[in-house]
Amino acid sequence: MKTFRFALAALLLAGTLSTASVAQSREIYENPQFKTLAQKHKQLAILPFAVTMTTKKLPKGVTQEQVHQQEMQEGKNVQSALHTYFLKHQSSDNFTVTFQDINKTNSLLSKAGITPENISGKTSEELATLLGVDGVVSGTFVTDKPLSDGAAVAMAVLVGVSGPTNSGRTSISINDGATGELLWKYDKALSRGLGSDTSTIINAIMRKCSKMFPYAKS
């Protein structure tokens, strides 16, 4: 009987791990032609993220314009957190590319009259040419909890094989600068948690997909 129970437990564990593996693979897309398209890539630029805070009712004293301004700031916060993550892991993960300083990226965008409001009207090729890079990293961050009084978004990445909630979702994409082709994309559902901030969220997200990040040498 003990042998049977052990075998059953092992089978269930294997099934759980398999399910988790499938779920992880569905969250990540890699272009089948990635090695060909990115073989000469040397530097990528990280763009400010498009942050959306959705809510049916604004907190007392908070206007839609304040929410919009906070979205713009959070977009740069996510950009900064992702850039910091890449810099910290440049050596340990053996990245085959470098990442343009975000101050230079934002300065070049500003001088060209490109803002968070109109950047979606530019192609990846146009942005890469303007920034002088081989590819661009962009993304979205959606949450149903707007910020007020400078409070941080209380978000945490879902773990295990739990199902997604409606609390939010983040997406990170890399596009080739020469062709505009989508090279890699990572989608992740988020849920609220205590004590989280932008940096914590990005670190958690990237740790989960680090082994499948295409520019990291295995």
Short mmCIF file of C-alpha atoms in Angstrom, two decimals:
data_model
loop_
_atom_site.label_atom_id
_atom_site.label_comp_id
_atom_site.label_asym_id
_atom_site.label_seq_id
_atom_site.Cartn_x
_atom_site.Cartn_y
_atom_site.Cartn_z
CA MET A 1 0.00 0.00 0.00
CA LYS A 2 2.84 2.40 0.88
CA THR A 3 4.50 1.60 -2.44
CA PHE A 4 1.26 2.36 -4.26
CA ARG A 5 0.83 5.67 -2.44
CA PHE A 6 4.42 6.66 -3.19
CA ALA A 7 3.98 5.83 -6.87
CA LEU A 8 0.72 7.79 -7.00
CA ALA A 9 2.35 10.81 -5.33
CA ALA A 10 5.26 10.68 -7.76
CA LEU A 11 2.85 10.50 -10.69
CA LEU A 12 0.88 13.50 -9.45
CA LEU A 13 4.08 15.49 -8.89
CA ALA A 14 5.28 14.69 -12.40
CA GLY A 15 1.95 15.81 -13.78
CA THR A 16 2.12 19.07 -11.86
CA LEU A 17 5.65 19.82 -13.07
CA SER A 18 4.64 19.00 -16.63
CA THR A 19 1.68 21.36 -16.39
CA ALA A 20 3.91 24.12 -15.02
CA SER A 21 6.37 23.57 -17.86
CA VAL A 22 3.64 23.83 -20.49
CA ALA A 23 2.26 26.98 -18.84
CA GLN A 24 5.71 28.57 -18.84
CA SER A 25 6.28 27.75 -22.52
CA ARG A 26 2.94 29.30 -23.43
CA GLU A 27 3.96 32.53 -21.72
CA ILE A 28 7.07 32.86 -23.88
CA TYR A 29 7.31 33.23 -27.66
CA GLU A 30 10.58 33.06 -29.55
CA ASN A 31 10.79 33.66 -33.28
CA PRO A 32 11.91 30.46 -35.06
CA GLN A 33 14.33 32.63 -37.05
CA PHE A 34 15.75 34.36 -33.97
CA LYS A 35 19.34 33.18 -34.44
CA THR A 36 19.37 34.40 -38.03
CA LEU A 37 17.70 37.74 -37.37
CA ALA A 38 19.69 38.55 -34.23
CA GLN A 39 23.09 37.08 -35.05
CA LYS A 40 24.68 40.52 -35.52
CA HIS A 41 22.89 42.28 -32.67
CA LYS A 42 25.20 44.19 -30.35
CA GLN A 43 22.97 46.66 -28.52
CA LEU A 44 19.30 46.98 -27.61
CA ALA A 45 17.34 49.99 -26.37
CA ILE A 46 14.67 49.71 -23.69
CA LEU A 47 11.67 51.96 -24.29
CA PRO A 48 9.40 53.41 -21.59
CA PHE A 49 6.60 50.91 -20.95
CA ALA A 50 2.96 51.63 -21.74
CA VAL A 51 1.28 51.47 -18.33
CA THR A 52 -2.49 51.34 -18.01
CA MET A 53 -4.35 51.61 -14.73
CA THR A 54 -7.93 50.47 -15.11
CA THR A 55 -10.61 51.18 -12.56
CA LYS A 56 -14.36 51.72 -12.57
CA LYS A 57 -14.14 54.31 -9.83
CA LEU A 58 -11.29 56.65 -9.01
CA PRO A 59 -10.23 57.03 -5.38
CA LYS A 60 -11.51 60.16 -3.67
CA GLY A 61 -9.50 63.23 -4.61
CA VAL A 62 -7.81 61.55 -7.59
CA THR A 63 -8.44 62.87 -11.10
CA GLN A 64 -8.07 61.07 -14.42
CA GLU A 65 -5.23 63.43 -15.33
CA GLN A 66 -3.37 62.47 -12.15
CA VAL A 67 -3.79 58.82 -13.04
CA HIS A 68 -2.48 59.53 -16.55
CA GLN A 69 0.58 61.31 -15.18
CA GLN A 70 1.22 58.42 -12.81
CA GLU A 71 0.96 56.01 -15.74
CA MET A 72 3.63 58.00 -17.59
CA GLN A 73 5.91 57.94 -14.55
CA GLU A 74 5.36 54.25 -13.94
CA GLY A 75 6.24 53.59 -17.58
CA LYS A 76 9.66 55.12 -16.97
CA ASN A 77 9.96 53.33 -13.63
CA VAL A 78 9.47 49.97 -15.34
CA GLN A 79 11.96 50.97 -18.05
CA SER A 80 14.51 51.86 -15.38
CA ALA A 81 13.90 48.69 -13.37
CA LEU A 82 14.34 46.49 -16.44
CA HIS A 83 17.52 48.32 -17.45
CA THR A 84 18.91 47.89 -13.93
CA TYR A 85 18.10 44.17 -14.00
CA PHE A 86 19.96 43.70 -17.28
CA LEU A 87 22.99 45.64 -16.03
CA LYS A 88 23.18 43.59 -12.83
CA HIS A 89 22.95 40.31 -14.74
CA GLN A 90 25.10 41.30 -17.73
CA SER A 91 28.03 39.17 -16.57
CA SER A 92 26.32 36.38 -14.65
CA ASP A 93 23.88 35.61 -17.48
CA ASN A 94 26.51 36.16 -20.19
CA PHE A 95 24.33 38.43 -22.31
CA THR A 96 25.48 38.61 -25.91
CA VAL A 97 24.24 42.20 -26.23
CA THR A 98 24.52 45.41 -24.25
CA PHE A 99 21.69 47.77 -23.36
CA GLN A 100 21.67 51.46 -24.22
CA ASP A 101 21.64 53.82 -21.25
CA ILE A 102 18.00 54.80 -20.74
CA ASN A 103 18.94 58.46 -20.21
CA LYS A 104 20.34 58.49 -23.74
CA THR A 105 17.31 56.60 -25.04
CA ASN A 106 14.85 59.04 -23.48
CA SER A 107 16.88 62.07 -24.54
CA LEU A 108 16.94 60.95 -28.18
CA LEU A 109 13.22 60.22 -28.10
CA SER A 110 12.48 63.63 -26.58
CA LYS A 111 14.62 65.50 -29.12
CA ALA A 112 12.73 63.73 -31.91
CA GLY A 113 9.41 64.78 -30.42
CA ILE A 114 8.47 61.23 -29.49
CA THR A 115 6.38 60.94 -26.34
CA PRO A 116 4.60 58.06 -24.57
CA GLU A 117 1.41 59.29 -26.23
CA ASN A 118 2.69 59.07 -29.83
CA ILE A 119 5.44 56.45 -29.69
CA SER A 120 3.02 53.73 -30.82
CA GLY A 121 2.87 55.51 -34.18
CA LYS A 122 6.52 54.69 -34.82
CA THR A 123 7.73 51.36 -36.16
CA SER A 124 10.44 49.32 -34.50
CA GLU A 125 12.66 50.02 -37.50
CA GLU A 126 12.19 53.78 -37.16
CA LEU A 127 12.90 53.72 -33.44
CA ALA A 128 15.97 51.51 -33.81
CA THR A 129 17.39 53.81 -36.49
CA LEU A 130 16.74 56.90 -34.38
CA LEU A 131 18.34 55.34 -31.31
CA GLY A 132 21.23 53.73 -33.21
CA VAL A 133 20.57 50.22 -31.89
CA ASP A 134 19.95 46.77 -33.32
CA GLY A 135 16.66 46.09 -31.58
CA VAL A 136 14.12 47.58 -29.20
CA VAL A 137 12.65 46.27 -25.97
CA SER A 138 9.14 47.48 -25.25
CA GLY A 139 6.23 46.38 -23.12
CA THR A 140 2.95 46.95 -21.39
CA PHE A 141 1.94 46.89 -17.76
CA VAL A 142 -1.74 46.75 -16.85
CA THR A 143 -3.20 46.93 -13.36
CA ASP A 144 -6.69 47.59 -12.03
CA LYS A 145 -5.40 49.61 -9.06
CA PRO A 146 -4.45 53.25 -9.82
CA LEU A 147 -1.90 55.02 -7.65
CA SER A 148 -2.52 57.94 -5.31
CA ASP A 149 -0.24 60.00 -3.06
CA GLY A 150 2.83 58.32 -4.55
CA ALA A 151 1.84 54.86 -3.34
CA ALA A 152 3.48 51.94 -5.14
CA VAL A 153 1.54 49.32 -7.04
CA ALA A 154 1.11 46.34 -4.74
CA MET A 155 1.74 43.57 -7.21
CA ALA A 156 3.39 40.15 -7.10
CA VAL A 157 4.00 37.59 -9.81
CA LEU A 158 1.81 34.51 -9.62
CA VAL A 159 3.72 31.40 -8.67
CA GLY A 160 3.27 27.71 -9.31
CA VAL A 161 0.41 26.66 -11.57
CA SER A 162 -2.25 28.94 -10.14
CA GLY A 163 -4.64 30.47 -12.62
CA PRO A 164 -4.41 34.14 -13.58
CA THR A 165 -6.50 36.80 -11.90
CA ASN A 166 -7.92 40.05 -13.21
CA SER A 167 -5.45 42.12 -11.17
CA GLY A 168 -3.14 42.77 -14.07
CA ARG A 169 -0.74 41.58 -16.73
CA THR A 170 2.66 42.55 -18.03
CA SER A 171 4.19 41.90 -21.42
CA ILE A 172 7.80 42.33 -22.58
CA SER A 173 8.67 42.27 -26.29
CA ILE A 174 11.87 42.49 -28.33
CA ASN A 175 11.69 43.54 -31.98
CA ASP A 176 14.43 43.43 -34.59
CA GLY A 177 15.57 46.89 -35.61
CA ALA A 178 16.26 46.00 -39.24
CA THR A 179 13.06 44.14 -40.10
CA GLY A 180 10.68 45.03 -37.29
CA GLU A 181 10.07 41.32 -36.71
CA LEU A 182 8.95 40.24 -33.25
CA LEU A 183 11.87 38.23 -31.90
CA TRP A 184 10.74 37.38 -28.38
CA LYS A 185 7.77 38.03 -26.12
CA TYR A 186 6.95 37.21 -22.52
CA ASP A 187 3.44 37.56 -21.07
CA LYS A 188 2.77 37.19 -17.37
CA ALA A 189 -0.38 37.49 -15.28
CA LEU A 190 0.01 39.42 -12.03
CA SER A 191 -1.80 39.51 -8.72
CA ARG A 192 -1.69 41.95 -5.83
CA GLY A 193 0.70 41.35 -2.98
CA LEU A 194 2.01 43.33 -0.03
CA GLY A 195 5.40 45.02 0.02
CA SER A 196 6.03 44.94 -3.75
CA ASP A 197 7.33 47.75 -5.94
CA THR A 198 8.27 48.19 -9.58
CA SER A 199 11.81 46.86 -9.13
CA THR A 200 10.61 43.82 -7.18
CA ILE A 201 8.03 43.00 -9.84
CA ILE A 202 10.50 43.25 -12.74
CA ASN A 203 13.11 41.17 -10.90
CA ALA A 204 10.53 38.47 -10.17
CA ILE A 205 9.31 38.44 -13.76
CA MET A 206 12.79 38.24 -15.26
CA ARG A 207 13.95 35.54 -12.84
CA LYS A 208 11.10 33.37 -14.04
CA CYS A 209 12.04 33.69 -17.70
CA SER A 210 15.82 34.14 -17.39
CA LYS A 211 16.62 30.63 -18.61
CA MET A 212 14.66 31.31 -21.78
CA PHE A 213 15.93 34.84 -22.43
CA PRO A 214 17.32 34.56 -25.98
CA TYR A 215 20.39 36.77 -25.50
CA ALA A 216 21.66 34.83 -22.49
CA LYS A 217 24.32 32.20 -23.12
CA SER A 218 23.51 28.87 -21.51
#
